[in-house]
CSV table of C-alpha atoms in Angstrom, one decimal:
chain,number,residue,atom,x,y,z
I,1173,MET,CA,0.0,0.0,0.0
I,1174,ARG,CA,2.9,2.4,0.7
I,1175,ALA,CA,4.1,2.0,-2.9
I,1176,VAL,CA,1.1,3.9,-4.3
I,1177,ILE,CA,1.0,6.6,-1.6
I,1178,VAL,CA,3.4,9.3,-2.8
I,1179,ASP,CA,2.9,11.5,0.2
I,1180,CYS,CA,0.6,12.0,3.2
I,1181,ALA,CA,0.7,14.9,5.6
I,1182,ILE,CA,-1.3,16.9,8.0
I,1183,TYR,CA,-1.4,20.7,7.5
I,1184,ARG,CA,-2.3,22.8,10.5
I,1185,ASP,CA,-2.5,26.6,10.2
I,1186,GLY,CA,-0.7,26.3,6.8
I,1187,ARG,CA,2.3,24.3,8.1
I,1188,ARG,CA,3.1,20.7,7.7
I,1189,THR,CA,3.1,18.8,11.0
I,1190,GLU,CA,4.1,15.4,12.0
I,1191,GLY,CA,1.1,13.0,12.4
I,1192,PRO,CA,0.2,9.4,12.5
I,1193,PRO,CA,1.7,7.3,9.7
I,1194,ASP,CA,-1.7,5.8,9.0
I,1195,TYR,CA,-3.9,8.1,6.8
I,1196,SER,CA,-7.1,7.1,8.6
I,1197,ASP,CA,-5.6,8.2,11.9
I,1198,ALA,CA,-4.3,11.3,10.3
I,1199,LEU,CA,-7.7,12.2,9.0
I,1200,GLU,CA,-9.3,11.6,12.4
I,1201,GLU,CA,-6.6,13.9,14.0
I,1202,ALA,CA,-7.1,16.6,11.4
I,1203,ARG,CA,-10.9,16.6,11.9
I,1204,ALA,CA,-10.5,16.7,15.7
I,1205,ALA,CA,-8.2,19.7,15.4
I,1206,GLY,CA,-10.7,21.7,13.4
I,1207,ASP,CA,-8.2,23.9,11.6
I,1208,ALA,CA,-6.2,21.2,9.9
I,1209,PHE,CA,-6.5,19.0,6.8
I,1210,VAL,CA,-4.9,15.9,5.4
I,1211,TRP,CA,-3.4,15.8,1.9
I,1212,LEU,CA,-3.0,12.3,0.6
I,1213,GLY,CA,-1.3,11.8,-2.8
I,1214,MET,CA,-1.5,8.5,-4.7
I,1215,TYR,CA,-0.1,7.3,-8.0
I,1216,GLU,CA,-2.1,4.8,-10.1
I,1217,PRO,CA,-3.6,2.8,-7.3
I,1218,THR,CA,-5.4,-0.5,-7.9
I,1219,GLU,CA,-9.0,-1.2,-7.0
I,1220,ASP,CA,-8.1,-3.0,-3.9
I,1221,GLU,CA,-5.6,-0.4,-2.8
I,1222,PHE,CA,-8.1,2.4,-3.4
I,1223,ASP,CA,-11.0,0.7,-1.7
I,1224,LEU,CA,-9.3,1.2,1.7
I,1225,VAL,CA,-8.9,5.0,1.0
I,1226,SER,CA,-12.4,5.4,-0.4
I,1227,SER,CA,-14.0,3.7,2.6
I,1228,GLU,CA,-12.0,5.8,5.1
I,1229,PHE,CA,-12.6,9.2,3.4
I,1230,GLY,CA,-16.2,8.4,2.4
I,1231,LEU,CA,-15.7,8.9,-1.4
I,1232,HIS,CA,-18.6,8.4,-3.7
I,1233,ALA,CA,-18.5,5.1,-5.7
I,1234,LEU,CA,-19.0,6.8,-9.1
I,1235,ALA,CA,-16.1,9.1,-8.4
I,1236,VAL,CA,-13.9,6.2,-7.2
I,1237,GLU,CA,-14.7,4.3,-10.4
I,1238,ASP,CA,-13.7,7.3,-12.5
I,1239,ALA,CA,-10.5,7.7,-10.5
I,1240,LEU,CA,-9.5,4.1,-11.1
I,1241,THR,CA,-10.5,3.8,-14.7
I,1242,ALA,CA,-8.9,7.1,-15.8
I,1243,HIS,CA,-9.4,8.2,-19.5
I,1244,GLN,CA,-11.9,10.8,-18.3
I,1245,ARG,CA,-12.7,14.2,-19.6
I,1246,PRO,CA,-11.9,17.2,-17.4
I,1247,LYS,CA,-14.9,17.8,-15.2
I,1248,LEU,CA,-16.3,18.8,-11.9
I,1249,GLU,CA,-18.7,16.6,-9.9
I,1250,VAL,CA,-20.4,17.5,-6.6
I,1251,TYR,CA,-21.3,14.7,-4.3
I,1252,ASP,CA,-22.7,14.8,-0.8
I,1253,ASP,CA,-19.4,14.3,1.1
I,1254,SER,CA,-16.8,15.5,-1.4
I,1255,LEU,CA,-16.0,17.5,-4.6
I,1256,PHE,CA,-14.5,15.5,-7.5
I,1257,VAL,CA,-12.4,17.3,-10.0
I,1258,VAL,CA,-10.6,15.8,-13.1
I,1259,LEU,CA,-7.7,17.6,-14.7
I,1260,LYS,CA,-5.5,16.5,-17.6
I,1261,PRO,CA,-1.9,17.8,-17.4
I,1262,VAL,CA,-0.2,18.2,-20.7
I,1263,THR,CA,3.5,17.6,-21.4
I,1264,TYR,CA,5.5,18.5,-24.5
I,1265,GLU,CA,8.5,16.4,-25.8
I,1266,PRO,CA,10.8,18.7,-27.7
I,1267,GLU,CA,12.9,15.7,-29.1
I,1268,SER,CA,9.9,14.2,-30.9
I,1269,ASP,CA,7.6,17.4,-31.0
I,1270,THR,CA,4.8,15.4,-29.5
I,1271,VAL,CA,2.1,16.3,-26.9
I,1272,SER,CA,1.1,13.7,-24.3
I,1273,THR,CA,-1.5,14.0,-21.5
I,1274,GLY,CA,-1.8,12.5,-18.1
I,1275,GLU,CA,-4.7,12.5,-15.6
I,1276,LEU,CA,-5.1,14.0,-12.2
I,1277,MET,CA,-8.1,13.5,-9.9
I,1278,LEU,CA,-8.8,15.5,-6.8
I,1279,PHE,CA,-11.2,14.7,-4.0
I,1280,ILE,CA,-12.0,17.7,-1.8
I,1281,GLY,CA,-13.9,17.1,1.3
I,1282,ASP,CA,-14.2,17.8,5.0
I,1283,SER,CA,-10.6,18.3,6.2
I,1284,PHE,CA,-9.0,16.3,3.4
I,1285,VAL,CA,-7.6,16.4,-0.1
I,1286,VAL,CA,-7.0,13.1,-2.0
I,1287,THR,CA,-5.1,13.3,-5.3
I,1288,VAL,CA,-4.8,10.4,-7.7
I,1289,ARG,CA,-2.4,10.7,-10.5
I,1290,HIS,CA,-2.2,8.6,-13.8
I,1291,GLY,CA,0.6,9.0,-16.2
I,1292,GLU,CA,3.5,11.5,-16.2
I,1293,GLY,CA,3.7,15.2,-16.3
I,1294,SER,CA,1.8,15.9,-13.1
I,1295,PRO,CA,2.8,19.2,-11.2
I,1296,LEU,CA,1.8,17.8,-7.8
I,1297,HIS,CA,5.3,17.6,-6.3
I,1298,ASP,CA,6.2,21.1,-7.3
I,1299,VAL,CA,2.9,22.4,-6.1
I,1300,ARG,CA,3.2,20.8,-2.7
I,1301,MET,CA,6.7,22.2,-2.3
I,1302,ARG,CA,5.6,25.7,-3.3
I,1303,LEU,CA,2.6,25.6,-1.0
I,1304,GLU,CA,4.6,24.4,1.9
I,1305,ALA,CA,6.8,27.4,1.4
I,1306,GLU,CA,3.8,29.7,1.6
I,1307,PRO,CA,1.9,28.9,4.8
I,1308,GLU,CA,-0.1,32.0,4.6
I,1309,LEU,CA,-1.7,30.7,1.5
I,1310,LEU,CA,-1.9,27.0,2.6
I,1311,ARG,CA,-3.7,27.9,5.8
I,1312,HIS,CA,-6.9,28.5,3.8
I,1313,GLY,CA,-7.3,24.7,3.6
I,1314,PRO,CA,-8.2,22.2,0.8
I,1315,THR,CA,-9.5,25.0,-1.5
I,1316,THR,CA,-5.9,26.3,-1.7
I,1317,VAL,CA,-4.7,22.9,-2.9
I,1318,LEU,CA,-7.4,22.8,-5.6
I,1319,TYR,CA,-6.6,26.3,-6.8
I,1320,ALA,CA,-2.8,25.8,-6.8
I,1321,VAL,CA,-3.0,22.5,-8.7
I,1322,SER,CA,-5.5,23.9,-11.3
I,1323,ASP,CA,-3.3,27.0,-11.7
I,1324,ALA,CA,-0.2,24.9,-12.3
I,1325,VAL,CA,-1.9,22.7,-14.9
I,1326,VAL,CA,-3.3,25.7,-16.8
I,1327,ASP,CA,0.0,27.6,-16.7
I,1328,HIS,CA,1.6,24.6,-18.2
I,1329,TYR,CA,-1.0,24.7,-20.9
I,1330,THR,CA,0.2,28.2,-21.8
I,1331,GLU,CA,3.8,27.0,-22.0
I,1332,VAL,CA,3.0,24.0,-24.2
I,1333,ALA,CA,0.9,26.3,-26.5
I,1334,ALA,CA,4.0,28.6,-26.9
I,1335,GLU,CA,6.1,25.6,-27.8
I,1336,LEU,CA,3.5,24.5,-30.4
I,1337,GLN,CA,3.4,28.0,-31.8
I,1338,THR,CA,7.2,27.9,-32.3
I,1339,ASP,CA,6.9,24.6,-34.1
I,1340,LEU,CA,4.1,25.9,-36.3
I,1341,GLU,CA,6.2,28.9,-37.4
I,1342,GLU,CA,8.9,26.5,-38.4
I,1343,LEU,CA,6.5,24.3,-40.3
I,1344,GLU,CA,4.9,27.4,-41.9
I,1345,ALA,CA,8.3,28.6,-43.1
I,1346,GLU,CA,9.0,25.2,-44.6
I,1347,VAL,CA,5.7,25.1,-46.5
I,1348,PHE,CA,6.1,28.6,-47.9
I,1349,ALA,CA,9.8,28.4,-48.6
I,1350,PRO,CA,10.5,29.5,-52.2
I,1351,VAL,CA,11.7,26.8,-54.6
I,1352,GLY,CA,14.4,28.5,-56.8
I,1353,ARG,CA,15.1,27.6,-60.4
I,1354,GLU,CA,18.6,26.5,-59.4
I,1355,GLY,CA,17.1,23.7,-57.2
I,1356,LYS,CA,17.1,25.6,-53.9
I,1357,GLY,CA,14.3,25.1,-51.5
I,1358,ARG,CA,12.4,21.9,-50.8
I,1359,ALA,CA,13.6,18.7,-52.4
I,1360,PRO,CA,11.4,17.1,-55.1
I,1361,GLY,CA,9.0,14.7,-53.7
I,1362,SER,CA,8.9,16.3,-50.3
I,1363,GLY,CA,5.3,17.3,-50.5
I,1364,GLY,CA,4.1,14.0,-49.0
I,1365,THR,CA,6.5,14.4,-46.1
I,1366,VAL,CA,5.2,18.0,-45.4
I,1367,ALA,CA,1.6,16.9,-45.6
I,1368,SER,CA,2.3,14.1,-43.2
I,1369,ARG,CA,3.9,16.5,-40.7
I,1370,ILE,CA,0.9,18.8,-40.9
I,1371,TYR,CA,-1.5,16.0,-40.2
I,1372,THR,CA,0.7,14.8,-37.3
I,1373,PHE,CA,0.8,18.4,-36.0
I,1374,LYS,CA,-3.0,18.6,-36.1
I,1375,ARG,CA,-3.2,15.4,-34.1
I,1376,GLN,CA,-1.0,17.0,-31.4
I,1377,VAL,CA,-3.2,20.1,-31.3
I,1378,LEU,CA,-6.3,17.9,-31.1
I,1379,GLU,CA,-4.7,16.0,-28.1
I,1380,PHE,CA,-4.1,19.4,-26.5
I,1381,ARG,CA,-7.7,20.6,-27.1
I,1382,ARG,CA,-9.1,17.4,-25.6
I,1383,ALA,CA,-7.3,18.3,-22.4
I,1384,SER,CA,-7.9,22.0,-22.2
I,1385,GLY,CA,-11.2,22.6,-23.9
I,1386,PRO,CA,-13.5,20.7,-21.5
I,1387,LEU,CA,-11.9,22.3,-18.5
I,1388,ALA,CA,-13.4,25.7,-19.3
I,1389,GLU,CA,-16.8,24.7,-17.8
I,1390,PRO,CA,-15.5,23.4,-14.4
I,1391,MET,CA,-13.3,26.5,-14.0
I,1392,GLN,CA,-16.3,28.7,-14.7
I,1393,ARG,CA,-18.3,26.9,-12.0
I,1394,LEU,CA,-15.4,27.2,-9.5
I,1395,SER,CA,-15.2,30.9,-10.2
I,1396,GLY,CA,-18.8,31.4,-9.2
I,1397,ALA,CA,-20.6,31.0,-5.9
I,1398,GLY,CA,-22.3,28.0,-4.4
I,1399,VAL,CA,-19.8,25.2,-5.0
I,1400,PRO,CA,-19.5,23.0,-1.9
I,1401,PHE,CA,-16.1,22.6,-0.2
I,1402,VAL,CA,-14.8,25.7,-2.0
I,1403,HIS,CA,-14.2,28.9,0.0
I,1404,ASP,CA,-16.1,31.9,-1.3
I,1405,LYS,CA,-13.0,34.1,-1.1
I,1406,ALA,CA,-11.3,31.8,-3.6
I,1407,GLN,CA,-13.6,32.9,-6.4
I,1408,PRO,CA,-11.3,35.7,-7.8
I,1409,PHE,CA,-8.4,33.2,-7.9
I,1410,PHE,CA,-10.4,30.7,-9.9
I,1411,ARG,CA,-11.5,33.5,-12.2
I,1412,ASP,CA,-7.9,34.2,-12.8
I,1413,VAL,CA,-7.3,30.6,-13.7
I,1414,SER,CA,-10.3,30.6,-16.0
I,1415,ASP,CA,-8.9,33.7,-17.8
I,1416,HIS,CA,-5.6,32.0,-18.3
I,1417,LEU,CA,-7.4,28.9,-19.6
I,1418,ILE,CA,-9.5,30.9,-22.0
I,1419,ARG,CA,-6.3,32.5,-23.5
I,1420,ALA,CA,-4.7,29.0,-23.8
I,1421,ASN,CA,-7.8,27.7,-25.5
I,1422,GLU,CA,-8.0,30.6,-27.9
I,1423,GLY,CA,-4.3,30.2,-28.7
I,1424,VAL,CA,-4.7,26.5,-29.5
I,1425,GLU,CA,-7.8,27.1,-31.6
I,1426,GLY,CA,-5.8,29.7,-33.6
I,1427,LEU,CA,-3.1,27.0,-34.1
I,1428,ASP,CA,-5.7,24.6,-35.4
I,1429,ARG,CA,-7.2,27.1,-37.9
I,1430,LEU,CA,-3.7,28.1,-39.1
I,1431,LEU,CA,-2.8,24.4,-39.6
I,1432,SER,CA,-5.9,24.0,-41.7
I,1433,ASP,CA,-5.0,27.0,-43.8
I,1434,ILE,CA,-1.4,25.8,-44.1
I,1435,LEU,CA,-2.6,22.4,-45.3
I,1436,SER,CA,-4.9,24.0,-47.9
I,1437,ALA,CA,-2.1,26.2,-49.1
I,1438,HIS,CA,0.2,23.2,-49.3
I,1439,LEU,CA,-2.3,21.2,-51.3
I,1440,ALA,CA,-2.8,24.2,-53.6
I,1441,GLN,CA,1.0,24.5,-54.1
I,1442,MET,CA,1.2,20.8,-54.9
I,1443,GLY,CA,-1.6,21.3,-57.6
I,1444,VAL,CA,0.3,24.3,-59.1
I,1445,ARG,CA,3.5,22.3,-59.2
I,1446,GLN,CA,1.7,19.4,-60.9
I,1447,ASN,CA,0.3,21.8,-63.5
I,1448,ASP,CA,3.9,23.2,-64.0
I,1449,ASP,CA,5.2,19.6,-64.4
I,1450,MET,CA,2.4,18.9,-67.0
I,1451,ARG,CA,3.3,22.0,-68.9
I,1452,LYS,CA,6.9,21.1,-69.0
I,1453,ILE,CA,6.1,17.6,-70.1
I,1454,SER,CA,3.8,19.0,-72.8
I,1455,ALA,CA,6.5,21.4,-74.0
I,1456,TRP,CA,9.2,18.7,-74.3
I,1457,ALA,CA,6.7,16.5,-76.1
I,1458,ALA,CA,5.9,19.3,-78.6
I,1459,MET,CA,9.7,19.8,-79.1
I,1460,ALA,CA,10.1,16.1,-79.8
I,1461,ALA,CA,7.2,16.0,-82.2
I,1462,VAL,CA,8.6,18.6,-84.6
I,1463,PRO,CA,11.7,16.6,-85.7
I,1464,THR,CA,9.7,13.5,-85.7
I,1465,MET,CA,7.3,15.0,-88.1
I,1466,VAL,CA,10.0,16.4,-90.4
I,1467,ALA,CA,12.0,13.1,-90.3
I,1468,GLY,CA,8.8,11.1,-90.9
I,1469,ILE,CA,8.0,13.1,-94.1
I,1470,TYR,CA,11.5,12.8,-95.5
I,1471,GLY,CA,11.7,9.2,-94.6
I,1472,MET,CA,8.8,8.2,-96.9
I,1473,ASN,CA,11.2,8.0,-99.9
I,1474,PHE,CA,8.9,9.7,-102.5
I,1475,GLU,CA,10.3,9.7,-106.0
I,1476,HIS,CA,9.5,13.4,-106.7
I,1477,MET,CA,10.3,14.8,-103.2
I,1478,PRO,CA,11.8,18.3,-103.4
I,1479,GLU,CA,15.6,18.6,-102.9
I,1480,LEU,CA,15.8,14.8,-102.9
I,1481,LYS,CA,18.7,14.7,-105.4
I,1482,TYR,CA,20.8,17.5,-103.9
I,1483,VAL,CA,23.8,16.8,-101.7
I,1484,TRP,CA,23.0,19.6,-99.2
I,1485,ALA,CA,19.3,18.5,-98.7
I,1486,TYR,CA,20.0,16.1,-95.7
I,1487,PRO,CA,22.0,18.6,-93.7
I,1488,ALA,CA,19.5,21.3,-94.6
I,1489,VAL,CA,16.7,19.3,-93.1
I,1490,LEU,CA,18.7,18.6,-89.9
I,1491,ALA,CA,19.4,22.4,-89.7
I,1492,LEU,CA,15.7,23.1,-90.1
I,1493,MET,CA,14.8,20.7,-87.3
I,1494,ALA,CA,17.5,22.2,-85.0
I,1495,THR,CA,16.2,25.7,-85.8
I,1496,LEU,CA,12.7,24.8,-85.0
I,1497,GLU,CA,13.8,23.1,-81.7
I,1498,VAL,CA,15.6,26.3,-80.7
I,1499,VAL,CA,12.6,28.5,-81.6
I,1500,LEU,CA,10.2,26.3,-79.6
I,1501,TYR,CA,12.6,26.1,-76.6
I,1502,ARG,CA,13.0,29.9,-76.4
I,1503,THR,CA,9.2,30.3,-76.8
I,1504,PHE,CA,8.4,27.9,-74.0
I,1505,LYS,CA,11.2,29.2,-71.8
I,1506,ARG,CA,10.0,32.8,-72.2
I,1507,ARG,CA,6.4,31.7,-71.2
I,1508,GLY,CA,7.7,29.8,-68.2
I,1509,TRP,CA,6.8,26.3,-69.4
I,1510,LEU,CA,10.4,25.1,-69.1
């Protein structure tokens, strides 16, 4: 059981205090004190391991099922004895330019906070350390923990959105890079690679939006009045988190729209290049058809063909074909077909 419990502590008047090693005894002591609460942190508990916690803290069965199953949307549920909040922290891997999400569940109740973490990228350790360094903030109880965790998750959304914006600018520069006549720019045949990168990027943005988008409604509820187990004086703080979340969502929505525009522009460029290739092929085919036509006529061996008996007739025909080829080449080159 100790393997899944990351940390368990009693906080009295904003300061961490030594308490019983057993979390049930710690909860009883915190409730008896009146001005204290227990913060129990767990990492991917099994059903049997979490049954002990849920029975001691009186957690609702539906919330317990969600906490064990994971793969939940961000949400806020109010039960008789606790408040259940689901957050999805987002992490960005610069080596692979990928976005991944974890899951973080918080149970807020009478003198306790229970956090359940699934996956990586959770800010809980840093949040706990920061709060323990600010007892004046932590003394407001479990509401402070909910605010600090939500704020850390949303702030990281903003950081990841900035990283994605940088990647998008690089991708945009690659898509609209000029292809010079001397062969500079993107290599031939790279269109499929660019399109694949755009689609992959859109999947990363979609993963981000699945984490940040549904969180807007819970943050709006927390910033209003009437939410049990949330201190009324915390409303301005949750409104600040909600504002940050709105900016992050607007930023990622803008990224999604830009990606769609870039993809459309890339496909249009590919169509233009294909038309250019067809014009070049047609121009070369026309240039090849002229000498073929002339040679075909003079290869029919008519008895009364003009200049057939003259010595200079054969080189004259070759010169005529070469002249026609040069005229066609210069004409097509001037029109941009070659």
